[in-house]
PDB file of C-alpha atoms in Angstrom:
ATOM      1  CA  MET A   1      10.583  -2.754 -23.916  1.00  0.00           C
ATOM      2  CA  HIS A   2       9.278  -5.033 -21.107  1.00  0.00           C
ATOM      3  CA  ARG A   3       6.109  -5.243 -19.092  1.00  0.00           C
ATOM      4  CA  ALA A   4       6.075  -5.901 -15.652  1.00  0.00           C
ATOM      5  CA  TRP A   5       3.429  -6.349 -13.132  1.00  0.00           C
ATOM      6  CA  LEU A   6       4.637  -5.553  -9.432  1.00  0.00           C
ATOM      7  CA  SER A   7       2.900  -6.306  -5.763  1.00  0.00           C
ATOM      8  CA  LEU A   8       3.966  -3.287  -3.566  1.00  0.00           C
ATOM      9  CA  GLY A   9       3.334  -3.502   0.108  1.00  0.00           C
ATOM     10  CA  SER A  10       4.001  -1.733   3.739  1.00  0.00           C
ATOM     11  CA  ASN A  11       2.758  -2.021   7.289  1.00  0.00           C
ATOM     12  CA  LEU A  12       4.956   0.670   8.518  1.00  0.00           C
ATOM     13  CA  ASP A  13       4.159   4.240   7.747  1.00  0.00           C
ATOM     14  CA  ALA A  14       2.445   2.519   4.906  1.00  0.00           C
ATOM     15  CA  GLU A  15       0.736   5.237   3.077  1.00  0.00           C
ATOM     16  CA  ARG A  16       4.041   7.392   2.858  1.00  0.00           C
ATOM     17  CA  HIS A  17       6.005   4.837   1.677  1.00  0.00           C
ATOM     18  CA  LEU A  18       3.983   3.508  -0.832  1.00  0.00           C
ATOM     19  CA  ARG A  19       3.070   7.222  -2.362  1.00  0.00           C
ATOM     20  CA  ALA A  20       6.856   7.667  -2.590  1.00  0.00           C
ATOM     21  CA  ALA A  21       7.645   4.351  -4.246  1.00  0.00           C
ATOM     22  CA  LEU A  22       4.956   4.958  -6.822  1.00  0.00           C
ATOM     23  CA  ALA A  23       6.332   8.427  -7.331  1.00  0.00           C
ATOM     24  CA  GLU A  24       9.933   6.962  -8.055  1.00  0.00           C
ATOM     25  CA  LEU A  25       8.319   4.342 -10.231  1.00  0.00           C
ATOM     26  CA  ARG A  26       6.745   6.881 -12.108  1.00  0.00           C
ATOM     27  CA  ALA A  27      10.247   9.173 -12.076  1.00  0.00           C
ATOM     28  CA  ARG A  28      12.006   6.120 -13.734  1.00  0.00           C
ATOM     29  CA  PHE A  29       9.807   4.050 -15.526  1.00  0.00           C
ATOM     30  CA  GLY A  30       7.295   6.796 -16.862  1.00  0.00           C
ATOM     31  CA  PRO A  31       3.422   6.270 -16.874  1.00  0.00           C
ATOM     32  CA  ILE A  32       2.331   3.354 -14.644  1.00  0.00           C
ATOM     33  CA  VAL A  33      -0.855   1.800 -13.938  1.00  0.00           C
ATOM     34  CA  ALA A  34      -1.484   1.386 -10.281  1.00  0.00           C
ATOM     35  CA  SER A  35      -4.621  -0.387  -8.518  1.00  0.00           C
ATOM     36  CA  PRO A  36      -6.296   0.677  -5.455  1.00  0.00           C
ATOM     37  CA  ALA A  37      -4.635  -0.006  -2.466  1.00  0.00           C
ATOM     38  CA  TYR A  38      -6.170  -2.366   0.291  1.00  0.00           C
ATOM     39  CA  ARG A  39      -5.730  -3.025   3.784  1.00  0.00           C
ATOM     40  CA  PHE A  40      -4.772  -7.157   4.468  1.00  0.00           C
ATOM     41  CA  ALA A  41      -3.696  -8.592   7.636  1.00  0.00           C
ATOM     42  CA  ALA A  42      -0.223  -9.648   8.055  1.00  0.00           C
ATOM     43  CA  VAL A  43       0.444 -13.307   6.391  1.00  0.00           C
ATOM     44  CA  GLY A  44       3.215 -15.274   7.952  1.00  0.00           C
ATOM     45  CA  PHE A  45       3.497 -13.343  11.421  1.00  0.00           C
ATOM     46  CA  ASP A  46       1.707 -11.280  13.968  1.00  0.00           C
ATOM     47  CA  GLY A  47       2.224  -7.826  13.236  1.00  0.00           C
ATOM     48  CA  PRO A  48       0.109  -4.668  11.995  1.00  0.00           C
ATOM     49  CA  ALA A  49      -1.806  -5.043   8.694  1.00  0.00           C
ATOM     50  CA  PHE A  50      -0.509  -4.119   5.281  1.00  0.00           C
ATOM     51  CA  VAL A  51      -1.421  -1.968   2.739  1.00  0.00           C
ATOM     52  CA  ASN A  52      -1.001  -3.615  -0.811  1.00  0.00           C
ATOM     53  CA  LEU A  53      -1.224  -2.319  -4.292  1.00  0.00           C
ATOM     54  CA  ALA A  54       0.198  -3.686  -7.781  1.00  0.00           C
ATOM     55  CA  ALA A  55       1.472  -1.609 -10.408  1.00  0.00           C
ATOM     56  CA  ARG A  56       2.075  -2.379 -14.166  1.00  0.00           C
ATOM     57  CA  ILE A  57       5.425  -0.689 -15.539  1.00  0.00           C
ATOM     58  CA  ASP A  58       7.193  -0.844 -18.830  1.00  0.00           C
ATOM     59  CA  SER A  59      10.973  -1.230 -18.229  1.00  0.00           C
ATOM     60  CA  ASP A  60      13.783  -1.156 -20.312  1.00  0.00           C
ATOM     61  CA  LEU A  61      15.419  -3.494 -17.743  1.00  0.00           C
ATOM     62  CA  ASP A  62      15.585  -7.521 -17.747  1.00  0.00           C
ATOM     63  CA  ALA A  63      14.130  -9.054 -15.005  1.00  0.00           C
ATOM     64  CA  PRO A  64      17.047  -9.519 -12.984  1.00  0.00           C
ATOM     65  CA  ALA A  65      18.137  -5.885 -13.679  1.00  0.00           C
ATOM     66  CA  LEU A  66      14.631  -4.801 -12.534  1.00  0.00           C
ATOM     67  CA  ASP A  67      14.652  -6.660  -9.283  1.00  0.00           C
ATOM     68  CA  ASP A  68      17.804  -5.328  -8.196  1.00  0.00           C
ATOM     69  CA  TRP A  69      16.462  -1.588  -9.166  1.00  0.00           C
ATOM     70  CA  LEU A  70      13.477  -2.355  -6.960  1.00  0.00           C
ATOM     71  CA  HIS A  71      15.822  -3.869  -4.241  1.00  0.00           C
ATOM     72  CA  ALA A  72      17.512  -0.279  -4.162  1.00  0.00           C
ATOM     73  CA  LEU A  73      13.999   1.527  -3.999  1.00  0.00           C
ATOM     74  CA  GLU A  74      13.029  -0.711  -0.872  1.00  0.00           C
ATOM     75  CA  ASP A  75      16.594   0.104   0.909  1.00  0.00           C
ATOM     76  CA  ARG A  76      16.084   3.879   0.032  1.00  0.00           C
ATOM     77  CA  HIS A  77      12.894   3.464   2.247  1.00  0.00           C
ATOM     78  CA  GLY A  78      14.558   1.668   4.885  1.00  0.00           C
ATOM     79  CA  ARG A  79      13.738  -1.824   4.142  1.00  0.00           C
ATOM     80  CA  ARG A  80      15.888  -4.091   6.655  1.00  0.00           C
ATOM     81  CA  ARG A  81      16.969  -7.243   5.360  1.00  0.00           C
ATOM     82  CA  ASP A  82      18.674  -8.138   8.909  1.00  0.00           C
ATOM     83  CA  VAL A  83      15.553  -9.398  10.104  1.00  0.00           C
ATOM     84  CA  PRO A  84      13.004 -12.456   9.478  1.00  0.00           C
ATOM     85  CA  ARG A  85      11.410 -12.674   6.128  1.00  0.00           C
ATOM     86  CA  TYR A  86       8.092 -12.654   7.289  1.00  0.00           C
ATOM     87  CA  SER A  87       8.253  -9.584   9.461  1.00  0.00           C
ATOM     88  CA  SER A  88       6.982  -5.469   9.426  1.00  0.00           C
ATOM     89  CA  ARG A  89       8.613  -3.505   6.481  1.00  0.00           C
ATOM     90  CA  THR A  90       8.356  -0.193   5.226  1.00  0.00           C
ATOM     91  CA  LEU A  91       8.465  -1.498   1.652  1.00  0.00           C
ATOM     92  CA  ASP A  92       8.079  -4.477   0.050  1.00  0.00           C
ATOM     93  CA  VAL A  93       8.139  -4.376  -4.050  1.00  0.00           C
ATOM     94  CA  ASP A  94       8.269  -7.694  -5.837  1.00  0.00           C
ATOM     95  CA  ILE A  95       7.732  -8.556  -9.784  1.00  0.00           C
ATOM     96  CA  VAL A  96       5.107 -10.963  -9.816  1.00  0.00           C
ATOM     97  CA  LEU A  97       4.809 -11.427 -13.787  1.00  0.00           C
ATOM     98  CA  PHE A  98       7.199 -10.029 -16.293  1.00  0.00           C
ATOM     99  CA  ASP A  99       6.227 -10.425 -19.994  1.00  0.00           C
ATOM    100  CA  ASP A 100       5.406 -14.022 -20.387  1.00  0.00           C
ATOM    101  CA  ALA A 101       8.131 -15.244 -18.720  1.00  0.00           C
ATOM    102  CA  ILE A 102       9.100 -17.929 -16.315  1.00  0.00           C
ATOM    103  CA  ILE A 103      12.080 -16.980 -14.188  1.00  0.00           C
ATOM    104  CA  ASP A 104      13.897 -18.938 -11.365  1.00  0.00           C
ATOM    105  CA  GLY A 105      16.776 -16.323 -11.010  1.00  0.00           C
ATOM    106  CA  PRO A 106      19.187 -15.014  -8.552  1.00  0.00           C
ATOM    107  CA  GLY A 107      18.185 -14.187  -4.464  1.00  0.00           C
ATOM    108  CA  HIS A 108      14.216 -14.087  -4.526  1.00  0.00           C
ATOM    109  CA  LEU A 109      13.521 -13.935  -8.138  1.00  0.00           C
ATOM    110  CA  GLN A 110      10.968 -16.225  -9.094  1.00  0.00           C
ATOM    111  CA  VAL A 111       8.387 -15.101 -11.812  1.00  0.00           C
ATOM    112  CA  PRO A 112       5.369 -15.818 -11.623  1.00  0.00           C
ATOM    113  CA  ARG A 113       5.898 -14.999  -8.137  1.00  0.00           C
ATOM    114  CA  ARG A 114       4.889 -17.637  -5.555  1.00  0.00           C
ATOM    115  CA  GLU A 115       2.784 -15.431  -3.436  1.00  0.00           C
ATOM    116  CA  LEU A 116       0.548 -14.697  -6.975  1.00  0.00           C
ATOM    117  CA  ARG A 117      -2.127 -16.734  -5.172  1.00  0.00           C
ATOM    118  CA  GLU A 118      -2.139 -14.741  -1.638  1.00  0.00           C
ATOM    119  CA  THR A 119      -5.004 -12.446  -1.579  1.00  0.00           C
ATOM    120  CA  PHE A 120      -3.183  -9.410  -1.068  1.00  0.00           C
ATOM    121  CA  VAL A 121      -1.011  -9.854  -4.095  1.00  0.00           C
ATOM    122  CA  LEU A 122      -4.111 -11.476  -6.522  1.00  0.00           C
ATOM    123  CA  LYS A 123      -6.593  -8.938  -5.580  1.00  0.00           C
ATOM    124  CA  PRO A 124      -5.080  -5.795  -6.590  1.00  0.00           C
ATOM    125  CA  LEU A 125      -3.456  -7.492  -9.628  1.00  0.00           C
ATOM    126  CA  ALA A 126      -6.692  -8.727 -10.808  1.00  0.00           C
ATOM    127  CA  ASP A 127      -8.201  -5.137 -10.445  1.00  0.00           C
ATOM    128  CA  ILE A 128      -5.727  -4.068 -13.220  1.00  0.00           C
ATOM    129  CA  ALA A 129      -4.728  -6.956 -15.274  1.00  0.00           C
ATOM    130  CA  ALA A 130      -8.030  -9.106 -15.246  1.00  0.00           C
ATOM    131  CA  ASP A 131      -7.179 -10.369 -18.553  1.00  0.00           C
ATOM    132  CA  VAL A 132      -3.379 -11.440 -18.371  1.00  0.00           C
ATOM    133  CA  ARG A 133      -2.581 -14.850 -18.375  1.00  0.00           C
ATOM    134  CA  VAL A 134      -0.399 -16.636 -15.937  1.00  0.00           C
ATOM    135  CA  PRO A 135       2.752 -18.117 -17.707  1.00  0.00           C
ATOM    136  CA  GLY A 136       2.749 -21.987 -16.731  1.00  0.00           C
ATOM    137  CA  ASP A 137      -0.708 -22.037 -15.463  1.00  0.00           C
ATOM    138  CA  GLY A 138      -2.703 -20.374 -18.358  1.00  0.00           C
ATOM    139  CA  ARG A 139      -5.518 -18.860 -16.383  1.00  0.00           C
ATOM    140  CA  THR A 140      -6.127 -15.184 -16.722  1.00  0.00           C
ATOM    141  CA  LEU A 141      -5.863 -13.193 -13.056  1.00  0.00           C
ATOM    142  CA  ALA A 142      -9.538 -12.854 -13.284  1.00  0.00           C
ATOM    143  CA  GLU A 143     -10.060 -16.576 -13.276  1.00  0.00           C
ATOM    144  CA  LEU A 144      -7.672 -17.079 -10.455  1.00  0.00           C
ATOM    145  CA  TRP A 145      -9.212 -14.495  -8.303  1.00  0.00           C
ATOM    146  CA  ALA A 146     -12.822 -15.699  -9.229  1.00  0.00           C
ATOM    147  CA  ALA A 147     -11.548 -19.223  -8.010  1.00  0.00           C
ATOM    148  CA  SER A 148     -10.192 -17.754  -4.836  1.00  0.00           C
ATOM    149  CA  PRO A 149     -12.070 -18.450  -1.503  1.00  0.00           C
ATOM    150  CA  ASP A 150     -11.632 -14.390  -0.599  1.00  0.00           C
ATOM    151  CA  HIS A 151     -13.333 -13.472  -3.825  1.00  0.00           C
ATOM    152  CA  ALA A 152     -16.457 -12.159  -2.001  1.00  0.00           C
ATOM    153  CA  THR A 153     -14.760 -10.660   0.571  1.00  0.00           C
ATOM    154  CA  ARG A 154     -14.861  -6.850   0.700  1.00  0.00           C
ATOM    155  CA  PHE A 155     -11.436  -5.422   1.425  1.00  0.00           C
ATOM    156  CA  GLU A 156     -11.023  -1.955   3.024  1.00  0.00           C
ATOM    157  CA  SER A 157      -9.573   0.731   0.452  1.00  0.00           C
ATOM    158  CA  VAL A 158      -6.485   2.959   1.464  1.00  0.00           C
ATOM    159  CA  ALA A 159      -6.554   6.343  -0.197  1.00  0.00           C
ATOM    160  CA  LEU A 160      -2.884   7.087  -0.977  1.00  0.00           C
TER     161      LEU A 160
END
């Protein structure tokens, strides 16, 4: 079994898509740990705010197979791939950490995920995985969050 830490986000009917994604993750992988959901400004483009959260799953799939499964999950929720990478989306689910691996795989599979230090990924992850060490860096998610310039910012919680 592998342990994966995921980042989930949406800015189009976000609550509905994120609730459905969490339900599908539970149906496929069993019990999960999910962070609170927060509202964050869009990054890289002008658009509606996103709702983001993190989840921990235990998976029988290796990282590329899990990434493929997550892409299919996004597709089932209307994710468009014919638009610019930084644009509004119904569902975005990325592997941020996978066991203690460092992976540069097919497509956009990169672990640890480049966006790990972005507040919309780091804050929810630090909420549920404070003691997890980042491979290749050595610091815990709590240490990275404490060093973030947004550490003292209060973010709006979103009920799912």
